[in-house]
Coordinates of C-alpha atoms and ligand atoms in Angstrom, one line a residue:
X98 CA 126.3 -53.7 -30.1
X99 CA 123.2 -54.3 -31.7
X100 CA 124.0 -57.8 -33.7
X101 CA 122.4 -58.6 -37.9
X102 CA 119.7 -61.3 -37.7
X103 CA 120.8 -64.1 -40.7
X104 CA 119.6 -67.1 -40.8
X105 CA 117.5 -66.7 -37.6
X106 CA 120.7 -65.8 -35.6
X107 CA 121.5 -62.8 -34.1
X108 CA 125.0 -62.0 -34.7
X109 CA 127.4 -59.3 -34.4
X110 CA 129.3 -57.1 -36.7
X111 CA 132.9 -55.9 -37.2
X112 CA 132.2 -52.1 -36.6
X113 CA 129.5 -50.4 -35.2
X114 CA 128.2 -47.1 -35.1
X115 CA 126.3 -44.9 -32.6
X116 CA 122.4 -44.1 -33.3
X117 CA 121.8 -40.4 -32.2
X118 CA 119.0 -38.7 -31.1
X119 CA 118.6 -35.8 -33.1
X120 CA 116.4 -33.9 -30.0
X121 CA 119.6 -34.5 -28.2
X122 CA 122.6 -34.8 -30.3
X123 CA 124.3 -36.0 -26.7
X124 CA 121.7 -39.2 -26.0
X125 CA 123.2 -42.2 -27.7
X126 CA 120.3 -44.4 -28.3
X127 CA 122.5 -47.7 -28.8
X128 CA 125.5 -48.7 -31.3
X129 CA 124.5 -51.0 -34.2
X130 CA 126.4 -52.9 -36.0
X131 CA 127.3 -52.3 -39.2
X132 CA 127.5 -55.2 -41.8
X133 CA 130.2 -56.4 -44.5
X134 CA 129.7 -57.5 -47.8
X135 CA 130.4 -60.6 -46.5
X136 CA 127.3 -60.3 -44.1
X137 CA 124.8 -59.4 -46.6
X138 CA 125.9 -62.3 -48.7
X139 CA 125.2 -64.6 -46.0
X140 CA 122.0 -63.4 -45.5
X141 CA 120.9 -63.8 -48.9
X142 CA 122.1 -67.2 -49.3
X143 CA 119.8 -67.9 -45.6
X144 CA 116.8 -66.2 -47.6
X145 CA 117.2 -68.3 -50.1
X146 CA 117.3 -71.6 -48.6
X147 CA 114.3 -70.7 -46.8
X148 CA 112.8 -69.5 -49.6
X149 CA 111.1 -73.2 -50.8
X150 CA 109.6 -74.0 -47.8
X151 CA 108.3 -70.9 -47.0
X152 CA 107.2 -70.3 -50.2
X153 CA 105.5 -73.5 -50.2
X154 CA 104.2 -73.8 -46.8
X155 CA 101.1 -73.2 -45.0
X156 CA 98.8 -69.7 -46.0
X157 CA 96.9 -69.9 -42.4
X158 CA 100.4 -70.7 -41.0
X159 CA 102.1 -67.4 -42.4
X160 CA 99.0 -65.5 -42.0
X161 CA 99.3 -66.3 -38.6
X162 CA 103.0 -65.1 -37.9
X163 CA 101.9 -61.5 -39.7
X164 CA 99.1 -61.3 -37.7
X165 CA 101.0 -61.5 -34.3
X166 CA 103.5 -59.2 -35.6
X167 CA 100.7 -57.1 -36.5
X168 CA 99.4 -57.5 -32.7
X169 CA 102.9 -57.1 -31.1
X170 CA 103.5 -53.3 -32.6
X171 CA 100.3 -52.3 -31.8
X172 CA 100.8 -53.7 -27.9
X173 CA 104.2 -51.8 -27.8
X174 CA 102.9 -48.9 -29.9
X175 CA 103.3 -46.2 -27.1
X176 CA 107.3 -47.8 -26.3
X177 CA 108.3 -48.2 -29.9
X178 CA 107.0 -45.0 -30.8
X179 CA 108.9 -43.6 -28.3
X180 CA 112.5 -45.3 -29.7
X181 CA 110.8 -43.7 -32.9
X182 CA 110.7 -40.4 -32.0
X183 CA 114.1 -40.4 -30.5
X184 CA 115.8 -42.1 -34.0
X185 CA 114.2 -40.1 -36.1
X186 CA 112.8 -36.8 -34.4
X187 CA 109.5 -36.5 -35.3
X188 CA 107.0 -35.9 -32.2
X189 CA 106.3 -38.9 -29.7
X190 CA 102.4 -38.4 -31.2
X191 CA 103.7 -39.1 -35.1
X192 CA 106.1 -42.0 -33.8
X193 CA 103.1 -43.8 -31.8
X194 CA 100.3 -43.2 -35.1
X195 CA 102.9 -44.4 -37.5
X196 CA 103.7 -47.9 -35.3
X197 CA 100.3 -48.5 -35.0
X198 CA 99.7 -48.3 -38.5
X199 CA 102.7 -50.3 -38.9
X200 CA 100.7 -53.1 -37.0
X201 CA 97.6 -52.7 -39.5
X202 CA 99.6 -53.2 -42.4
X203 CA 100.5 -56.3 -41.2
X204 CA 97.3 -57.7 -39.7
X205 CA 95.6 -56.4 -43.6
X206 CA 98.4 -59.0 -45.2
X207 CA 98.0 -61.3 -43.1
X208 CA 94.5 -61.8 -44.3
X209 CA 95.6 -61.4 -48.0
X210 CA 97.3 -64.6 -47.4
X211 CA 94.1 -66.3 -47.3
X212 CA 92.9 -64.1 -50.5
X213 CA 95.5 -64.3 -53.4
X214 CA 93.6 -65.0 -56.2
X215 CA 93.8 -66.5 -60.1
X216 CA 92.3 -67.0 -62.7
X217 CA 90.3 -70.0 -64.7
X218 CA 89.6 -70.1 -68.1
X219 CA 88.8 -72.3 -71.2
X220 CA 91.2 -72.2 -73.6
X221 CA 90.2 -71.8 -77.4
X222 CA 91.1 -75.2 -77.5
X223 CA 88.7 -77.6 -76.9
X224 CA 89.6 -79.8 -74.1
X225 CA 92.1 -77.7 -72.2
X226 CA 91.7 -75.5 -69.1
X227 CA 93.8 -72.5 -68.7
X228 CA 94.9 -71.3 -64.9
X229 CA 96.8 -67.9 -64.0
X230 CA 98.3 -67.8 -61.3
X231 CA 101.0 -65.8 -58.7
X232 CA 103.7 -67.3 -57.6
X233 CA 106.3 -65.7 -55.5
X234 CA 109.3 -64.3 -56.6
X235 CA 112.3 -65.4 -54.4
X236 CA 114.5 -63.4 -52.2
X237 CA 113.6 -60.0 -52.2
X238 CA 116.0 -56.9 -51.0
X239 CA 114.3 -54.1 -49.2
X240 CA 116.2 -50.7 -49.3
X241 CA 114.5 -48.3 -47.0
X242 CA 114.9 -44.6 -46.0
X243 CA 115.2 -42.6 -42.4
X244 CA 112.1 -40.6 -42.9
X245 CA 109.2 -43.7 -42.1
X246 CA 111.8 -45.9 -40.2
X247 CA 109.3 -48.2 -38.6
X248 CA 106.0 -47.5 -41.2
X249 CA 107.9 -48.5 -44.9
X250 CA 110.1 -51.3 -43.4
X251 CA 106.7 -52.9 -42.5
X252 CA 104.5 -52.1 -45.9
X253 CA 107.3 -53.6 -48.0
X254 CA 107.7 -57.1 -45.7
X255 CA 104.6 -57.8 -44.4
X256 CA 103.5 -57.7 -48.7
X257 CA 106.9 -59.7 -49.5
X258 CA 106.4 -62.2 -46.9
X259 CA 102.2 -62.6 -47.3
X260 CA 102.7 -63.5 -50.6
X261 CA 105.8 -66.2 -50.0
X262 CA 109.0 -63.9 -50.5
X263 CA 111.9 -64.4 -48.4
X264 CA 113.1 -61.1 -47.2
X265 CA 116.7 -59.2 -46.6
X266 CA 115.8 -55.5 -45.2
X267 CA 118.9 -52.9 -45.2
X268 CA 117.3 -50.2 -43.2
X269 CA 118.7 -46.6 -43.7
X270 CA 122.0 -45.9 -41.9
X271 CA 120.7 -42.9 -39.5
X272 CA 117.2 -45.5 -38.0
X273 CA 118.2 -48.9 -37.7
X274 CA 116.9 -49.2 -33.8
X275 CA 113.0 -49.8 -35.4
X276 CA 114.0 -51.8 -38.3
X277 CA 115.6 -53.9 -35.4
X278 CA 112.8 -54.2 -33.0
X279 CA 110.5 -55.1 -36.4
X280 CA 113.2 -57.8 -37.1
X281 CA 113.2 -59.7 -33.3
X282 CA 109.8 -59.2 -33.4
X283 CA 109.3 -61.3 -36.7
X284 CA 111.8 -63.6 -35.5
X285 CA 109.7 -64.1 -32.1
X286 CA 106.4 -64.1 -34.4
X287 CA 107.4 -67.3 -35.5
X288 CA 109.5 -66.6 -39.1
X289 CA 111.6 -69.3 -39.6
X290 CA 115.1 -69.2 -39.8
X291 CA 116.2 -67.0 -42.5
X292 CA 113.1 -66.1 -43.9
X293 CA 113.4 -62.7 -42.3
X294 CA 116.7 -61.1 -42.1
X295 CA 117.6 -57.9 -41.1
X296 CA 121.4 -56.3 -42.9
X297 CA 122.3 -52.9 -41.3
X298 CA 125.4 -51.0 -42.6
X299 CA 126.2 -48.8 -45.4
X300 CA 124.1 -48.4 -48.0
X301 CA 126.9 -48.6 -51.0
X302 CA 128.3 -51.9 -49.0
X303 CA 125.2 -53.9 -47.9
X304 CA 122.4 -52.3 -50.2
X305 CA 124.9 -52.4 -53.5
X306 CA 125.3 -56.4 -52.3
X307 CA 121.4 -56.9 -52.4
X308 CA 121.4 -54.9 -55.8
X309 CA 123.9 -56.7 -57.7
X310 CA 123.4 -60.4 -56.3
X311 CA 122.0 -62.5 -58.7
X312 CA 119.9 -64.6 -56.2
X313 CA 117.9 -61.7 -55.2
X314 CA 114.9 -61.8 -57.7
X315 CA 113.8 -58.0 -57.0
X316 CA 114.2 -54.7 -55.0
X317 CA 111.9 -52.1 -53.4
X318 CA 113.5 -49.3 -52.7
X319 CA 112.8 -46.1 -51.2
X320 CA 114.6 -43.7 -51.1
X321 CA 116.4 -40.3 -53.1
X322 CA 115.7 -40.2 -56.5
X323 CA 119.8 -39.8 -57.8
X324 CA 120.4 -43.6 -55.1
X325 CA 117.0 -44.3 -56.9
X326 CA 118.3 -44.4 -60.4
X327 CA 121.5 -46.3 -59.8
X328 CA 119.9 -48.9 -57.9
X329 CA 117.4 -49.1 -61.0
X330 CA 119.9 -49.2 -63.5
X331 CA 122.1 -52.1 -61.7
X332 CA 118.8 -54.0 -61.3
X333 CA 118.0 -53.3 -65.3
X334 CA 121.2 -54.8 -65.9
X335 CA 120.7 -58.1 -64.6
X336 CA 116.9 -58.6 -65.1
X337 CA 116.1 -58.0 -61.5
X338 CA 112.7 -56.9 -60.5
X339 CA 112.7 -53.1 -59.9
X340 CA 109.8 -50.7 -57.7
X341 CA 111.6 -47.2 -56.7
X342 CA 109.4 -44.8 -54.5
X343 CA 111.2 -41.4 -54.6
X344 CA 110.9 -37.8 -54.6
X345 CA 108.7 -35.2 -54.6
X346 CA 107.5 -32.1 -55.4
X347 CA 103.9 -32.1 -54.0
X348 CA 101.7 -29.1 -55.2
X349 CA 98.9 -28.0 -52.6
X350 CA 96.3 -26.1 -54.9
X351 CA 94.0 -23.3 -53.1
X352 CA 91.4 -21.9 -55.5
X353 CA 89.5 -18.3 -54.4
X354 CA 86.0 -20.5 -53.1
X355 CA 88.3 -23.1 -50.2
X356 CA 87.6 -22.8 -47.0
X357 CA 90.4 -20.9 -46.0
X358 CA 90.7 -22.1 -42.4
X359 CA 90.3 -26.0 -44.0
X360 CA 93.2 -24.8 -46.6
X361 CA 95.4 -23.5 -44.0
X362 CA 95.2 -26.7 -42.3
X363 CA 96.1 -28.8 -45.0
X364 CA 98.7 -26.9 -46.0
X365 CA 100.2 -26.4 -42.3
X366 CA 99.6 -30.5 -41.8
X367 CA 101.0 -31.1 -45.7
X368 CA 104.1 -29.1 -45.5
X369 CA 105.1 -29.0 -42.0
X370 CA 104.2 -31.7 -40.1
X371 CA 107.0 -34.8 -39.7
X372 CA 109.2 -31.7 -39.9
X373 CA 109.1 -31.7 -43.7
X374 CA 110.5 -34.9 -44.0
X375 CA 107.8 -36.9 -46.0
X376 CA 108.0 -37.4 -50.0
X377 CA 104.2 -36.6 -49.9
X378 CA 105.2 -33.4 -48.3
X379 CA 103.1 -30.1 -50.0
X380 CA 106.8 -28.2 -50.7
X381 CA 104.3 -25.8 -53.3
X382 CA 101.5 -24.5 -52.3
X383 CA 99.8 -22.8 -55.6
X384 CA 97.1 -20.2 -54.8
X385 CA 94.5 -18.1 -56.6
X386 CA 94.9 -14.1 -56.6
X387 CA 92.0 -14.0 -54.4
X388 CA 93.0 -15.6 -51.5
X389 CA 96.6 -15.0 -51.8
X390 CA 97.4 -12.8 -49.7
X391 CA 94.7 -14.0 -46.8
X392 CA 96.2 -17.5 -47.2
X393 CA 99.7 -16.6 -46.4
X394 CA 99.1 -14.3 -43.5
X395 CA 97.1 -17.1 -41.9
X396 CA 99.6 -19.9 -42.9
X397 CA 102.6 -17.8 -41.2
X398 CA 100.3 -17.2 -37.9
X399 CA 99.5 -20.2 -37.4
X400 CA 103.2 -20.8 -38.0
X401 CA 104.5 -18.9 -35.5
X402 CA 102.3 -20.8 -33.2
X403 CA 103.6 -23.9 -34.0
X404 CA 106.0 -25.3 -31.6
X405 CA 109.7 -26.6 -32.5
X406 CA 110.8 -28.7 -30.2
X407 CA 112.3 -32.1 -29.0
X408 CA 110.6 -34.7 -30.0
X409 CA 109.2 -36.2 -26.8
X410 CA 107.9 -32.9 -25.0
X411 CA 104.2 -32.6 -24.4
X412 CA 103.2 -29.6 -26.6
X413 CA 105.9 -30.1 -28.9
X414 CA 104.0 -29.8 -33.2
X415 CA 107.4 -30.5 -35.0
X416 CA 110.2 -31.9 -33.8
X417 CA 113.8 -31.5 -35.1
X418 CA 115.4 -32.3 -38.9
X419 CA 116.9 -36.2 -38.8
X420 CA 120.6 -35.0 -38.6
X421 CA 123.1 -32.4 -39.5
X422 CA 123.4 -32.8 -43.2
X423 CA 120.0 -32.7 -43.6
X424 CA 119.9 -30.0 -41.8
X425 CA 122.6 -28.0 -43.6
X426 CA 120.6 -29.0 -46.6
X427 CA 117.5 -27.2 -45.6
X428 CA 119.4 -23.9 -44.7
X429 CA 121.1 -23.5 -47.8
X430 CA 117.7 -24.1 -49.6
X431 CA 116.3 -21.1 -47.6
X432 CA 119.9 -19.6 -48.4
X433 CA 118.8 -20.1 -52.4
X434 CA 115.2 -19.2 -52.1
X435 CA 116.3 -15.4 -50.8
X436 CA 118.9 -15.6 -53.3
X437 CA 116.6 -16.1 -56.1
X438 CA 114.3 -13.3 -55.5
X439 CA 111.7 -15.2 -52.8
X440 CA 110.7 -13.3 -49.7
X441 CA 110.8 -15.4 -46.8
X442 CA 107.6 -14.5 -44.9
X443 CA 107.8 -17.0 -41.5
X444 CA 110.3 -19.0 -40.1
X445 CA 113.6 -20.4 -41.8
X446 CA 115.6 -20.2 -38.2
X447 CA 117.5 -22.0 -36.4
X448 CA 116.0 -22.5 -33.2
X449 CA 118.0 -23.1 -29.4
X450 CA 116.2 -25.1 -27.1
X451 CA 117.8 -26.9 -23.6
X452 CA 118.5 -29.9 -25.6
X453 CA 121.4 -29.5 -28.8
X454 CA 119.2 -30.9 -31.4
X455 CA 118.4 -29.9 -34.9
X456 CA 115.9 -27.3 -34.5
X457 CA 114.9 -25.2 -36.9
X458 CA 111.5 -23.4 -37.7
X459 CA 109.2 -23.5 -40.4
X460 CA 109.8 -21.5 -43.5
X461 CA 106.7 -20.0 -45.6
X462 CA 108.2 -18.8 -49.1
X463 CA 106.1 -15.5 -50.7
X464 CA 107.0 -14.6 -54.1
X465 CA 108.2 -17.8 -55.3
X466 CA 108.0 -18.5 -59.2
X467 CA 107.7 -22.1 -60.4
X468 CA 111.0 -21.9 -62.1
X469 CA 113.6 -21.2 -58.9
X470 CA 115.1 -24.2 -57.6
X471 CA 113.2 -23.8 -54.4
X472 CA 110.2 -24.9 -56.1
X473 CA 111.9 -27.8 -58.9
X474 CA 114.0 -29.4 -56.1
X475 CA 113.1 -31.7 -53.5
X476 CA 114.1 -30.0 -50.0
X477 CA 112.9 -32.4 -48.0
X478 CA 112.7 -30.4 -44.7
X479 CA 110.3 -27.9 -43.1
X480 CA 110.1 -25.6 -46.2
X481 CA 107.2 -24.4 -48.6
X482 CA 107.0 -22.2 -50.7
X483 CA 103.9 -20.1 -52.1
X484 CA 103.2 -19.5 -56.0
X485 CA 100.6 -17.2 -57.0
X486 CA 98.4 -17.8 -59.8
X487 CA 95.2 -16.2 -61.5
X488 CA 92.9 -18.8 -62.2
X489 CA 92.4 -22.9 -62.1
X490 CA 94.0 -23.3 -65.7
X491 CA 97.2 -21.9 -64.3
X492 CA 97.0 -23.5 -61.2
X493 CA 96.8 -27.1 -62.3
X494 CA 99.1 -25.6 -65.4
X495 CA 101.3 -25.3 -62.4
X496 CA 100.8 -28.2 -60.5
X497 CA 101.7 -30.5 -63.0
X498 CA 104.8 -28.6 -64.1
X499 CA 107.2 -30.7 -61.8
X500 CA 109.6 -33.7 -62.5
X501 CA 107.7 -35.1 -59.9
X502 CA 104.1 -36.9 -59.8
X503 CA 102.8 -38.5 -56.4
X504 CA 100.8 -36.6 -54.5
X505 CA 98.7 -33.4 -55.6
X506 CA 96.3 -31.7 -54.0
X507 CA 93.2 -29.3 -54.4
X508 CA 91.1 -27.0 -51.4
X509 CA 87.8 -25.8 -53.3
X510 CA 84.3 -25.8 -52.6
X511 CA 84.0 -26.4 -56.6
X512 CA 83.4 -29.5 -57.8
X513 CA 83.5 -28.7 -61.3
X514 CA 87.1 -28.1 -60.2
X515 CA 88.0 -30.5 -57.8
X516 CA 86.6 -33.4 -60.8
X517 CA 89.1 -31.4 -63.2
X518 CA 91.7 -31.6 -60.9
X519 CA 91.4 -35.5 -60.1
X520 CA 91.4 -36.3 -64.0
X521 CA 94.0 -33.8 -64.7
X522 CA 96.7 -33.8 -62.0
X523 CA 99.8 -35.3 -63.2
X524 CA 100.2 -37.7 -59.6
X525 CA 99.7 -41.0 -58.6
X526 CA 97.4 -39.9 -55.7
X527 CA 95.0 -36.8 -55.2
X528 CA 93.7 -35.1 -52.4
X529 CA 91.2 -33.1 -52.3
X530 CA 90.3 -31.0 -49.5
X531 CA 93.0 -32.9 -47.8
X532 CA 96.8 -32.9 -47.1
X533 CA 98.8 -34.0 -49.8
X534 CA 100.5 -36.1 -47.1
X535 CA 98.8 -38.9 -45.0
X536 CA 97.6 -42.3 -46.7
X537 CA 95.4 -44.8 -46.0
X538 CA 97.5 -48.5 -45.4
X539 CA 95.1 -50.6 -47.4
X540 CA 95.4 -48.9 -51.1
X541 CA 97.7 -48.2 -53.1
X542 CA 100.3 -45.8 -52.7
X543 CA 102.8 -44.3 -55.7
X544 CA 103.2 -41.7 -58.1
X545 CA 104.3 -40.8 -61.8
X546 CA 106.8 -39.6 -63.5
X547 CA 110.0 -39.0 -61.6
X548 CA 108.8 -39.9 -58.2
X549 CA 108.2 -43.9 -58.8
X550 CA 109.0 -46.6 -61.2
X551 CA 107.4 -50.1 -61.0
X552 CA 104.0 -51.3 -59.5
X553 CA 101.9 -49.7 -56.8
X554 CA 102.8 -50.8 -53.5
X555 CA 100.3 -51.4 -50.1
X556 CA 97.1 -53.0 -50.6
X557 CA 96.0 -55.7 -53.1
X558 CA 98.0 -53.8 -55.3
X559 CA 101.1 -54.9 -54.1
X560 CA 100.8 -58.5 -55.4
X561 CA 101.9 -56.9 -59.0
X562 CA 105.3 -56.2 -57.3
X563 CA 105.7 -59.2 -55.3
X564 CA 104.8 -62.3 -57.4
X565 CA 105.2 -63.2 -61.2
X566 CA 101.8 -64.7 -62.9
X567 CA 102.1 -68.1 -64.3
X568 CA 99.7 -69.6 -66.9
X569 CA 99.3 -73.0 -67.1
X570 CA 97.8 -75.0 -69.9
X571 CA 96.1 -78.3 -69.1
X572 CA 95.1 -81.3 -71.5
X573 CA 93.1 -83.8 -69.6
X574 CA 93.2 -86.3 -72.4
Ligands
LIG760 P1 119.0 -40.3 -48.1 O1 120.1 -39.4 -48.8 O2 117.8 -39.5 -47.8 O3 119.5 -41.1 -47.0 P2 119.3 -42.4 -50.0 O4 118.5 -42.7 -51.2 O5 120.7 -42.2 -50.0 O6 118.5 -41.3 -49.2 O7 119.0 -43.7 -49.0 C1 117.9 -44.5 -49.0 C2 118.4 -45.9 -48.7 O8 119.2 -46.4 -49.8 C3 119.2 -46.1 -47.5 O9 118.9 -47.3 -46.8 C4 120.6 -46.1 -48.1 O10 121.6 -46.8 -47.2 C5 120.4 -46.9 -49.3 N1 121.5 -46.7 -50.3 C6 122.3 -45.6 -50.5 N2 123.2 -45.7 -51.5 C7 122.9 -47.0 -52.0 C8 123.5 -47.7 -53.1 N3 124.5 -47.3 -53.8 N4 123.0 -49.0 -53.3 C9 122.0 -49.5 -52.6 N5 121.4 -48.8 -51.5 C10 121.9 -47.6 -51.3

């Protein structure tokens, strides 16, 4: 069994449960444990006895530990990539990029050690200096989801730990194995004891135990927007720092004048790639009468070129959906889209292949009207659907009419248009002539409305989330 890390020791669990590989529903990858309450209690109360003197300690010190964890995932990029791919199912390719990018986020915080910043004024008083400062917040409880296993576990701790948190991470039940290699390797990086702990289990027994303890200061969570909402709510309750990255509904818009071959990759890369299975995924892709019908035809060839397939095969483009309820999710979606009047122009099958794993091919929606559930709900699997529109006004009309707001995107050669589309879009980022999925590690990354609450997280702008500004008033006499 793989054992909890509290307290910097490693330490085993009453129950476990078996990690699967979703390329081969057979392959156990290992058993992990699964924590109590009583576990995730004792890993809070390590956190927070670290908490002082790691909050106080050295900067070059703790950007020193990042750093190596930083160079340890990009060393082992190709082999944790690899456990990647098998926990999660997206292709050995995605696995590798997203460990390696992982390791970046880490090496850029462990220079923002070095570069948190205040403030010094004069106050209208004469006589006495005003300084603003960040301090850190405390204990802070990560809550993250199957989808980025290795890439989000690492954006949220290497910014909690840079700026002097103390850290419990409750990874998502179905990928504990990276969340696990992240934790030994912070422990070997040189973390002391209990300033990096690592609580896997249930998310309603260990991640409702980080929400409702009162010595955890704040939560990031990522994560479904309804297990978004409660966790909000419970932290509401008891003044506890909140940031909640959730769904989406991304809108992919292709005006008439896009290069059509530059549109089509977006919107295959967007909407397919990861099988589906990013919150930045383009789910709606919103086209001009024009191009309509050229757009779809070429989105659904180069569909039917893509290859389904497990996860670690050369020549594989989009490996299988996480797990069976996921899956079962996706099929009744395509079961609702036909139901609502949507033609289903490519893909939507399940697909056999030598391994049992959850295969199942692309599906391009034709016909689709912004109003059927197909394009309102977050699928969250290897589905899109296409809306036709006339012009620009109804396309960004469209595009914003969503519950949703982080990514959008635009293909144009306009850039009357593309400028009205940055102002206008309703999303906390923008792409233009570019997939509405794929981000940069060293800005910041978030959306409106119903997809976040809270600060920006990655980059500088992460510091909002993860320390509290102190002024300070001094007389000298
Ligand atoms: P999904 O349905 O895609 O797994 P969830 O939002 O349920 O998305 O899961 C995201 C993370 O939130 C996971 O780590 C999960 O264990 C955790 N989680 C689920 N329910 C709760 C809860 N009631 N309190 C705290 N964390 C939870």
């Amino acid at each position: 069994m793989k054992p909890q890390l509290i307290g910097g020791a490693w330490v085993t669990s009453p129950t476990a449960t078996p990690n699967i590989n979703p390329s081969d529903t057979r392959e156990v990858i290992a058993e992990f444990g699964q924590a109590d309450a009583a576990q995730a209690c004792a890993a809070i109360a390590a956190a927070a006895e670290a908490f002082p003197a790691w909050s106080r300690g050295s900067i070059q010190r703790r950007g020193e530990i990042l750093d190596a964890v930083g160079s340890e995932l990009i060393a082992r990029a190709p082999e944790l990539g690899r456990l990647l791919a098998r926990e999660e199912g997206k292709t050995l390719a995605e696995g590798v990029g997203e460990t390696i990018r992982a390791g970046q986020i880490f090496k850029f915080f462990a220079g923002e050690t070095l570069r948190l910043t205040g403030d010094a004024l004069r106050s209208v008083r004469p006589g006495v200096e005003v300084s603003v400062t960040r301090e850190p917040l405390g204990v802070v409880g990560l809550i993250t989801p199957w989808n980025f296993p290795i890439a989000i576990p690492a954006w949220k701790a290497a910014a909690a730990l840079a700026y002097g948190n103390t850290v419990v991470l409750k990874p998502a039940e179905l990928t504990p194995a990276c969340a696990w290699e992240l934790a030994d390797i912070i422990q070997r990086a040189g973390a002391p004891a209990g300033v990096f702990n690592l609580v896997m289990g249930p998310g309603s027994v260990v991640g409702a135990a980080l929400v409702e303890d009162p010595r955890v200061a704040a939560i990031s969570f990522t994560g479904s927007t309804a297990t978004g909402a409660r966790i909000g709510q419970a932290c509401m309750a008891r003044n506890a720092r909140v940031q909640l990255e959730m769904g989406g509904k991304n809108p992919l818009v292709v005006l008439d004048d896009a290069d059509l071959d530059l549109a089509v990759e977006c919107a295959v890369n967007g909407a397919f790639y990861s099988t589906g299975q990013r919150c930045t995924a383009s789910s709606r892709l919103i086209v001009t009468e024009g191009v309509h019908d050229r757009f779809a035809a070429a989105v659904a060839e180069r569909l039917h070129k893509l290859v389904v397939g497990h996860a670690l095969e050369d020549g594989v483009h989009v490996g299988p959906v996480v797990d069976r309820r996921q899956l079962e999710t996706d099929l009744d979606y395509i079961d609702i889209g036909r139901k609502e009047g949507a033609r289903l122009l490519a893909g939507g099958e399940l697909v056999t292949r030598e391994t049992p794993g959850h295969f199942l091919s692309p599906a391009l929606f034709v016909d689709v009207d912004n109003s059927m559930r197909i394009a309102r709900e977050e699928i969250f699997g290897p589905v899109a659907a296409v809306i036709r529109v006339r012009d620009f006004d109804e396309a960004l009309a469209v595009a914003n009419d969503t519950p949703y707001g982080l990514s959008a995107g635009i293909c144009t050669a306009s850039l009357k248009h593309a400028t009205a589309f940055r102002q206008e879009a309703r999303a906390g980022m923008v792409m233009v002539n570019l997939p509405t999925a794929g981000v940069d590690p060293h800005v910041p990354f978030g959306g409106q409305k119903a997809s976040s609450y809270g600060p920006r997280e990655q980059g500088r702008y992460a510091a909002e989330f993860y320390t509290t500004v102190k002024t300070a008033y001094t007389f000298a006499g």
